[in-house]
Amino acid sequence: MGARSPVSEYWIKPNIENRIKAGEIKAYFHSRILEIHPDSVLLSTPDGELALKNDFVFALTGYSPDLAS
């Protein structure tokens, strides 16, 4: 088993990678969301800005506990 990804659980990564390779999921690597609208999102990609239609957006933000104290 390879090194654990810092952004996903180890059992999810192969499934997502296989779905991207099969064309079941479109991935926009090295991109970021610029705007969220009721029926679309605007991305900044290495190839320029891209508007994608969508039904909803899950705002999933990471969480790292403050272990300093």
PDB file of N, CA and C in Angstrom:
ATOM      1  N   MET A   1       0.848  -1.174   0.000  1.00  0.00           N
ATOM      2  CA  MET A   1       0.000   0.000   0.000  1.00  0.00           C
ATOM      3  C   MET A   1       0.891   1.233   0.000  1.00  0.00           C
ATOM      4  N   GLY A   2       0.557   2.235  -0.808  1.00  0.00           N
ATOM      5  CA  GLY A   2       1.340   3.458  -0.907  1.00  0.00           C
ATOM      6  C   GLY A   2       1.098   4.387   0.265  1.00  0.00           C
ATOM      7  N   ALA A   3       1.716   5.538   0.198  1.00  0.00           N
ATOM      8  CA  ALA A   3       1.571   6.535   1.250  1.00  0.00           C
ATOM      9  C   ALA A   3       0.143   7.062   1.280  1.00  0.00           C
ATOM     10  N   ARG A   4      -0.324   7.391   2.449  1.00  0.00           N
ATOM     11  CA  ARG A   4      -1.683   7.907   2.616  1.00  0.00           C
ATOM     12  C   ARG A   4      -1.768   9.338   2.102  1.00  0.00           C
ATOM     13  N   SER A   5      -2.791   9.599   1.320  1.00  0.00           N
ATOM     14  CA  SER A   5      -3.028  10.937   0.789  1.00  0.00           C
ATOM     15  C   SER A   5      -3.437  11.866   1.921  1.00  0.00           C
ATOM     16  N   PRO A   6      -2.956  13.097   1.937  1.00  0.00           N
ATOM     17  CA  PRO A   6      -3.346  14.026   2.998  1.00  0.00           C
ATOM     18  C   PRO A   6      -4.763  14.566   2.821  1.00  0.00           C
ATOM     19  N   VAL A   7      -5.421  14.276   1.676  1.00  0.00           N
ATOM     20  CA  VAL A   7      -6.740  14.863   1.427  1.00  0.00           C
ATOM     21  C   VAL A   7      -7.862  13.842   1.273  1.00  0.00           C
ATOM     22  N   SER A   8      -7.576  12.553   1.320  1.00  0.00           N
ATOM     23  CA  SER A   8      -8.647  11.558   1.214  1.00  0.00           C
ATOM     24  C   SER A   8      -8.271  10.303   1.984  1.00  0.00           C
ATOM     25  N   GLU A   9      -9.285   9.523   2.322  1.00  0.00           N
ATOM     26  CA  GLU A   9      -9.040   8.253   2.992  1.00  0.00           C
ATOM     27  C   GLU A   9      -8.458   7.270   1.986  1.00  0.00           C
ATOM     28  N   TYR A  10      -7.616   6.361   2.439  1.00  0.00           N
ATOM     29  CA  TYR A  10      -6.878   5.479   1.544  1.00  0.00           C
ATOM     30  C   TYR A  10      -7.785   4.594   0.702  1.00  0.00           C
ATOM     31  N   TRP A  11      -8.972   4.224   1.188  1.00  0.00           N
ATOM     32  CA  TRP A  11      -9.837   3.319   0.435  1.00  0.00           C
ATOM     33  C   TRP A  11     -10.648   4.058  -0.637  1.00  0.00           C
ATOM     34  N   ILE A  12     -10.727   5.376  -0.577  1.00  0.00           N
ATOM     35  CA  ILE A  12     -11.490   6.160  -1.549  1.00  0.00           C
ATOM     36  C   ILE A  12     -10.650   6.488  -2.777  1.00  0.00           C
ATOM     37  N   LYS A  13      -9.369   6.735  -2.582  1.00  0.00           N
ATOM     38  CA  LYS A  13      -8.488   7.194  -3.661  1.00  0.00           C
ATOM     39  C   LYS A  13      -8.498   6.288  -4.901  1.00  0.00           C
ATOM     40  N   PRO A  14      -8.336   4.961  -4.782  1.00  0.00           N
ATOM     41  CA  PRO A  14      -8.339   4.127  -5.990  1.00  0.00           C
ATOM     42  C   PRO A  14      -9.663   4.199  -6.760  1.00  0.00           C
ATOM     43  N   ASN A  15     -10.773   4.255  -6.045  1.00  0.00           N
ATOM     44  CA  ASN A  15     -12.083   4.337  -6.689  1.00  0.00           C
ATOM     45  C   ASN A  15     -12.204   5.627  -7.495  1.00  0.00           C
ATOM     46  N   ILE A  16     -11.825   6.743  -6.907  1.00  0.00           N
ATOM     47  CA  ILE A  16     -11.904   8.025  -7.609  1.00  0.00           C
ATOM     48  C   ILE A  16     -10.956   8.033  -8.808  1.00  0.00           C
ATOM     49  N   GLU A  17      -9.722   7.578  -8.624  1.00  0.00           N
ATOM     50  CA  GLU A  17      -8.766   7.552  -9.733  1.00  0.00           C
ATOM     51  C   GLU A  17      -9.266   6.689 -10.890  1.00  0.00           C
ATOM     52  N   ASN A  18      -9.855   5.540 -10.579  1.00  0.00           N
ATOM     53  CA  ASN A  18     -10.379   4.662 -11.633  1.00  0.00           C
ATOM     54  C   ASN A  18     -11.553   5.299 -12.368  1.00  0.00           C
ATOM     55  N   ARG A  19     -12.417   6.001 -11.655  1.00  0.00           N
ATOM     56  CA  ARG A  19     -13.565   6.667 -12.290  1.00  0.00           C
ATOM     57  C   ARG A  19     -13.122   7.824 -13.173  1.00  0.00           C
ATOM     58  N   ILE A  20     -12.066   8.531 -12.769  1.00  0.00           N
ATOM     59  CA  ILE A  20     -11.521   9.606 -13.600  1.00  0.00           C
ATOM     60  C   ILE A  20     -10.924   9.008 -14.875  1.00  0.00           C
ATOM     61  N   LYS A  21     -10.144   7.935 -14.741  1.00  0.00           N
ATOM     62  CA  LYS A  21      -9.542   7.278 -15.903  1.00  0.00           C
ATOM     63  C   LYS A  21     -10.594   6.746 -16.861  1.00  0.00           C
ATOM     64  N   ALA A  22     -11.711   6.248 -16.336  1.00  0.00           N
ATOM     65  CA  ALA A  22     -12.784   5.689 -17.164  1.00  0.00           C
ATOM     66  C   ALA A  22     -13.675   6.776 -17.774  1.00  0.00           C
ATOM     67  N   GLY A  23     -13.458   8.022 -17.393  1.00  0.00           N
ATOM     68  CA  GLY A  23     -14.271   9.115 -17.919  1.00  0.00           C
ATOM     69  C   GLY A  23     -15.611   9.269 -17.227  1.00  0.00           C
ATOM     70  N   GLU A  24     -15.828   8.573 -16.112  1.00  0.00           N
ATOM     71  CA  GLU A  24     -17.079   8.676 -15.369  1.00  0.00           C
ATOM     72  C   GLU A  24     -17.142   9.951 -14.537  1.00  0.00           C
ATOM     73  N   ILE A  25     -15.981  10.456 -14.165  1.00  0.00           N
ATOM     74  CA  ILE A  25     -15.870  11.701 -13.396  1.00  0.00           C
ATOM     75  C   ILE A  25     -14.893  12.600 -14.137  1.00  0.00           C
ATOM     76  N   LYS A  26     -15.255  13.860 -14.332  1.00  0.00           N
ATOM     77  CA  LYS A  26     -14.355  14.834 -14.952  1.00  0.00           C
ATOM     78  C   LYS A  26     -13.623  15.564 -13.828  1.00  0.00           C
ATOM     79  N   ALA A  27     -12.307  15.561 -13.861  1.00  0.00           N
ATOM     80  CA  ALA A  27     -11.500  16.218 -12.840  1.00  0.00           C
ATOM     81  C   ALA A  27     -10.843  17.462 -13.430  1.00  0.00           C
ATOM     82  N   TYR A  28     -10.803  18.515 -12.658  1.00  0.00           N
ATOM     83  CA  TYR A  28     -10.146  19.756 -13.062  1.00  0.00           C
ATOM     84  C   TYR A  28      -9.015  20.012 -12.068  1.00  0.00           C
ATOM     85  N   PHE A  29      -7.863  19.403 -12.334  1.00  0.00           N
ATOM     86  CA  PHE A  29      -6.726  19.537 -11.438  1.00  0.00           C
ATOM     87  C   PHE A  29      -6.123  20.934 -11.542  1.00  0.00           C
ATOM     88  N   HIS A  30      -5.483  21.364 -10.471  1.00  0.00           N
ATOM     89  CA  HIS A  30      -4.817  22.678 -10.415  1.00  0.00           C
ATOM     90  C   HIS A  30      -5.801  23.788 -10.746  1.00  0.00           C
ATOM     91  N   SER A  31      -7.023  23.660 -10.245  1.00  0.00           N
ATOM     92  CA  SER A  31      -8.086  24.632 -10.497  1.00  0.00           C
ATOM     93  C   SER A  31      -8.664  25.108  -9.182  1.00  0.00           C
ATOM     94  N   ARG A  32      -9.391  26.216  -9.262  1.00  0.00           N
ATOM     95  CA  ARG A  32     -10.067  26.711  -8.062  1.00  0.00           C
ATOM     96  C   ARG A  32     -11.391  27.334  -8.449  1.00  0.00           C
ATOM     97  N   ILE A  33     -12.310  27.373  -7.510  1.00  0.00           N
ATOM     98  CA  ILE A  33     -13.625  27.961  -7.749  1.00  0.00           C
ATOM     99  C   ILE A  33     -13.522  29.467  -7.581  1.00  0.00           C
ATOM    100  N   LEU A  34     -13.977  30.199  -8.580  1.00  0.00           N
ATOM    101  CA  LEU A  34     -14.002  31.658  -8.519  1.00  0.00           C
ATOM    102  C   LEU A  34     -15.348  32.172  -8.029  1.00  0.00           C
ATOM    103  N   GLU A  35     -16.430  31.558  -8.543  1.00  0.00           N
ATOM    104  CA  GLU A  35     -17.784  32.011  -8.202  1.00  0.00           C
ATOM    105  C   GLU A  35     -18.734  30.817  -8.155  1.00  0.00           C
ATOM    106  N   ILE A  36     -19.728  30.916  -7.259  1.00  0.00           N
ATOM    107  CA  ILE A  36     -20.794  29.920  -7.188  1.00  0.00           C
ATOM    108  C   ILE A  36     -22.102  30.655  -7.450  1.00  0.00           C
ATOM    109  N   HIS A  37     -22.848  30.199  -8.447  1.00  0.00           N
ATOM    110  CA  HIS A  37     -24.129  30.785  -8.823  1.00  0.00           C
ATOM    111  C   HIS A  37     -25.226  29.741  -8.595  1.00  0.00           C
ATOM    112  N   PRO A  38     -26.505  30.142  -8.642  1.00  0.00           N
ATOM    113  CA  PRO A  38     -27.587  29.182  -8.399  1.00  0.00           C
ATOM    114  C   PRO A  38     -27.570  27.958  -9.321  1.00  0.00           C
ATOM    115  N   ASP A  39     -27.103  28.119 -10.563  1.00  0.00           N
ATOM    116  CA  ASP A  39     -27.125  26.985 -11.497  1.00  0.00           C
ATOM    117  C   ASP A  39     -25.788  26.734 -12.184  1.00  0.00           C
ATOM    118  N   SER A  40     -24.720  27.350 -11.675  1.00  0.00           N
ATOM    119  CA  SER A  40     -23.404  27.141 -12.286  1.00  0.00           C
ATOM    120  C   SER A  40     -22.299  27.519 -11.308  1.00  0.00           C
ATOM    121  N   VAL A  41     -21.081  27.087 -11.653  1.00  0.00           N
ATOM    122  CA  VAL A  41     -19.882  27.512 -10.935  1.00  0.00           C
ATOM    123  C   VAL A  41     -18.872  27.985 -11.965  1.00  0.00           C
ATOM    124  N   LEU A  42     -18.059  28.935 -11.590  1.00  0.00           N
ATOM    125  CA  LEU A  42     -17.003  29.447 -12.454  1.00  0.00           C
ATOM    126  C   LEU A  42     -15.671  28.995 -11.882  1.00  0.00           C
ATOM    127  N   LEU A  43     -14.902  28.266 -12.699  1.00  0.00           N
ATOM    128  CA  LEU A  43     -13.602  27.756 -12.284  1.00  0.00           C
ATOM    129  C   LEU A  43     -12.479  28.512 -12.965  1.00  0.00           C
ATOM    130  N   SER A  44     -11.371  28.627 -12.276  1.00  0.00           N
ATOM    131  CA  SER A  44     -10.120  29.091 -12.872  1.00  0.00           C
ATOM    132  C   SER A  44      -9.273  27.841 -13.061  1.00  0.00           C
ATOM    133  N   THR A  45      -8.992  27.486 -14.321  1.00  0.00           N
ATOM    134  CA  THR A  45      -8.223  26.288 -14.630  1.00  0.00           C
ATOM    135  C   THR A  45      -6.922  26.696 -15.310  1.00  0.00           C
ATOM    136  N   PRO A  46      -5.975  25.788 -15.456  1.00  0.00           N
ATOM    137  CA  PRO A  46      -4.747  26.113 -16.191  1.00  0.00           C
ATOM    138  C   PRO A  46      -5.014  26.538 -17.634  1.00  0.00           C
ATOM    139  N   ASP A  47      -6.177  26.141 -18.189  1.00  0.00           N
ATOM    140  CA  ASP A  47      -6.532  26.513 -19.558  1.00  0.00           C
ATOM    141  C   ASP A  47      -7.413  27.756 -19.628  1.00  0.00           C
ATOM    142  N   GLY A  48      -7.653  28.412 -18.495  1.00  0.00           N
ATOM    143  CA  GLY A  48      -8.497  29.606 -18.456  1.00  0.00           C
ATOM    144  C   GLY A  48      -9.743  29.369 -17.624  1.00  0.00           C
ATOM    145  N   GLU A  49     -10.657  30.352 -17.655  1.00  0.00           N
ATOM    146  CA  GLU A  49     -11.888  30.238 -16.881  1.00  0.00           C
ATOM    147  C   GLU A  49     -12.874  29.314 -17.581  1.00  0.00           C
ATOM    148  N   LEU A  50     -13.655  28.583 -16.761  1.00  0.00           N
ATOM    149  CA  LEU A  50     -14.598  27.611 -17.282  1.00  0.00           C
ATOM    150  C   LEU A  50     -15.862  27.662 -16.437  1.00  0.00           C
ATOM    151  N   ALA A  51     -17.012  27.868 -17.090  1.00  0.00           N
ATOM    152  CA  ALA A  51     -18.302  27.849 -16.400  1.00  0.00           C
ATOM    153  C   ALA A  51     -18.909  26.464 -16.552  1.00  0.00           C
ATOM    154  N   LEU A  52     -19.318  25.871 -15.436  1.00  0.00           N
ATOM    155  CA  LEU A  52     -19.943  24.547 -15.434  1.00  0.00           C
ATOM    156  C   LEU A  52     -21.349  24.650 -14.856  1.00  0.00           C
ATOM    157  N   LYS A  53     -22.318  24.040 -15.537  1.00  0.00           N
ATOM    158  CA  LYS A  53     -23.671  23.971 -14.985  1.00  0.00           C
ATOM    159  C   LYS A  53     -23.670  22.994 -13.827  1.00  0.00           C
ATOM    160  N   ASN A  54     -24.469  23.290 -12.815  1.00  0.00           N
ATOM    161  CA  ASN A  54     -24.579  22.392 -11.664  1.00  0.00           C
ATOM    162  C   ASN A  54     -25.937  22.552 -11.008  1.00  0.00           C
ATOM    163  N   ASP A  55     -26.314  21.531 -10.241  1.00  0.00           N
ATOM    164  CA  ASP A  55     -27.570  21.575  -9.500  1.00  0.00           C
ATOM    165  C   ASP A  55     -27.365  22.074  -8.074  1.00  0.00           C
ATOM    166  N   PHE A  56     -26.207  21.746  -7.496  1.00  0.00           N
ATOM    167  CA  PHE A  56     -25.904  22.175  -6.139  1.00  0.00           C
ATOM    168  C   PHE A  56     -24.408  22.049  -5.896  1.00  0.00           C
ATOM    169  N   VAL A  57     -23.938  22.678  -4.830  1.00  0.00           N
ATOM    170  CA  VAL A  57     -22.520  22.648  -4.470  1.00  0.00           C
ATOM    171  C   VAL A  57     -22.405  22.224  -3.013  1.00  0.00           C
ATOM    172  N   PHE A  58     -21.526  21.274  -2.747  1.00  0.00           N
ATOM    173  CA  PHE A  58     -21.198  20.906  -1.380  1.00  0.00           C
ATOM    174  C   PHE A  58     -19.940  21.670  -0.992  1.00  0.00           C
ATOM    175  N   ALA A  59     -20.037  22.530  -0.018  1.00  0.00           N
ATOM    176  CA  ALA A  59     -18.878  23.277   0.457  1.00  0.00           C
ATOM    177  C   ALA A  59     -18.203  22.438   1.546  1.00  0.00           C
ATOM    178  N   LEU A  60     -17.311  21.553   1.135  1.00  0.00           N
ATOM    179  CA  LEU A  60     -16.626  20.663   2.067  1.00  0.00           C
ATOM    180  C   LEU A  60     -15.252  21.243   2.380  1.00  0.00           C
ATOM    181  N   THR A  61     -15.128  21.806   3.548  1.00  0.00           N
ATOM    182  CA  THR A  61     -13.851  22.387   3.946  1.00  0.00           C
ATOM    183  C   THR A  61     -13.153  21.434   4.893  1.00  0.00           C
ATOM    184  N   GLY A  62     -11.869  21.405   4.810  1.00  0.00           N
ATOM    185  CA  GLY A  62     -11.090  20.525   5.673  1.00  0.00           C
ATOM    186  C   GLY A  62     -11.071  21.011   7.103  1.00  0.00           C
ATOM    187  N   TYR A  63     -10.662  20.147   7.986  1.00  0.00           N
ATOM    188  CA  TYR A  63     -10.568  20.504   9.389  1.00  0.00           C
ATOM    189  C   TYR A  63      -9.290  19.911   9.950  1.00  0.00           C
ATOM    190  N   SER A  64      -8.495  20.745  10.543  1.00  0.00           N
ATOM    191  CA  SER A  64      -7.293  20.302  11.245  1.00  0.00           C
ATOM    192  C   SER A  64      -7.354  20.872  12.652  1.00  0.00           C
ATOM    193  N   PRO A  65      -7.373  20.027  13.662  1.00  0.00           N
ATOM    194  CA  PRO A  65      -7.465  20.541  15.039  1.00  0.00           C
ATOM    195  C   PRO A  65      -6.207  21.297  15.431  1.00  0.00           C
ATOM    196  N   ASP A  66      -6.367  22.287  16.277  1.00  0.00           N
ATOM    197  CA  ASP A  66      -5.241  23.037  16.818  1.00  0.00           C
ATOM    198  C   ASP A  66      -4.721  22.252  18.027  1.00  0.00           C
ATOM    199  N   LEU A  67      -3.610  21.571  17.838  1.00  0.00           N
ATOM    200  CA  LEU A  67      -3.040  20.745  18.899  1.00  0.00           C
ATOM    201  C   LEU A  67      -1.948  21.468  19.689  1.00  0.00           C
ATOM    202  N   ALA A  68      -1.826  22.787  19.487  1.00  0.00           N
ATOM    203  CA  ALA A  68      -0.772  23.556  20.123  1.00  0.00           C
ATOM    204  C   ALA A  68      -0.967  23.691  21.634  1.00  0.00           C
ATOM    205  N   SER A  69      -2.194  23.698  22.124  1.00  0.00           N
ATOM    206  CA  SER A  69      -2.415  23.923  23.557  1.00  0.00           C
ATOM    207  C   SER A  69      -2.399  22.678  24.382  1.00  0.00           C
TER     208      SER A  69
END
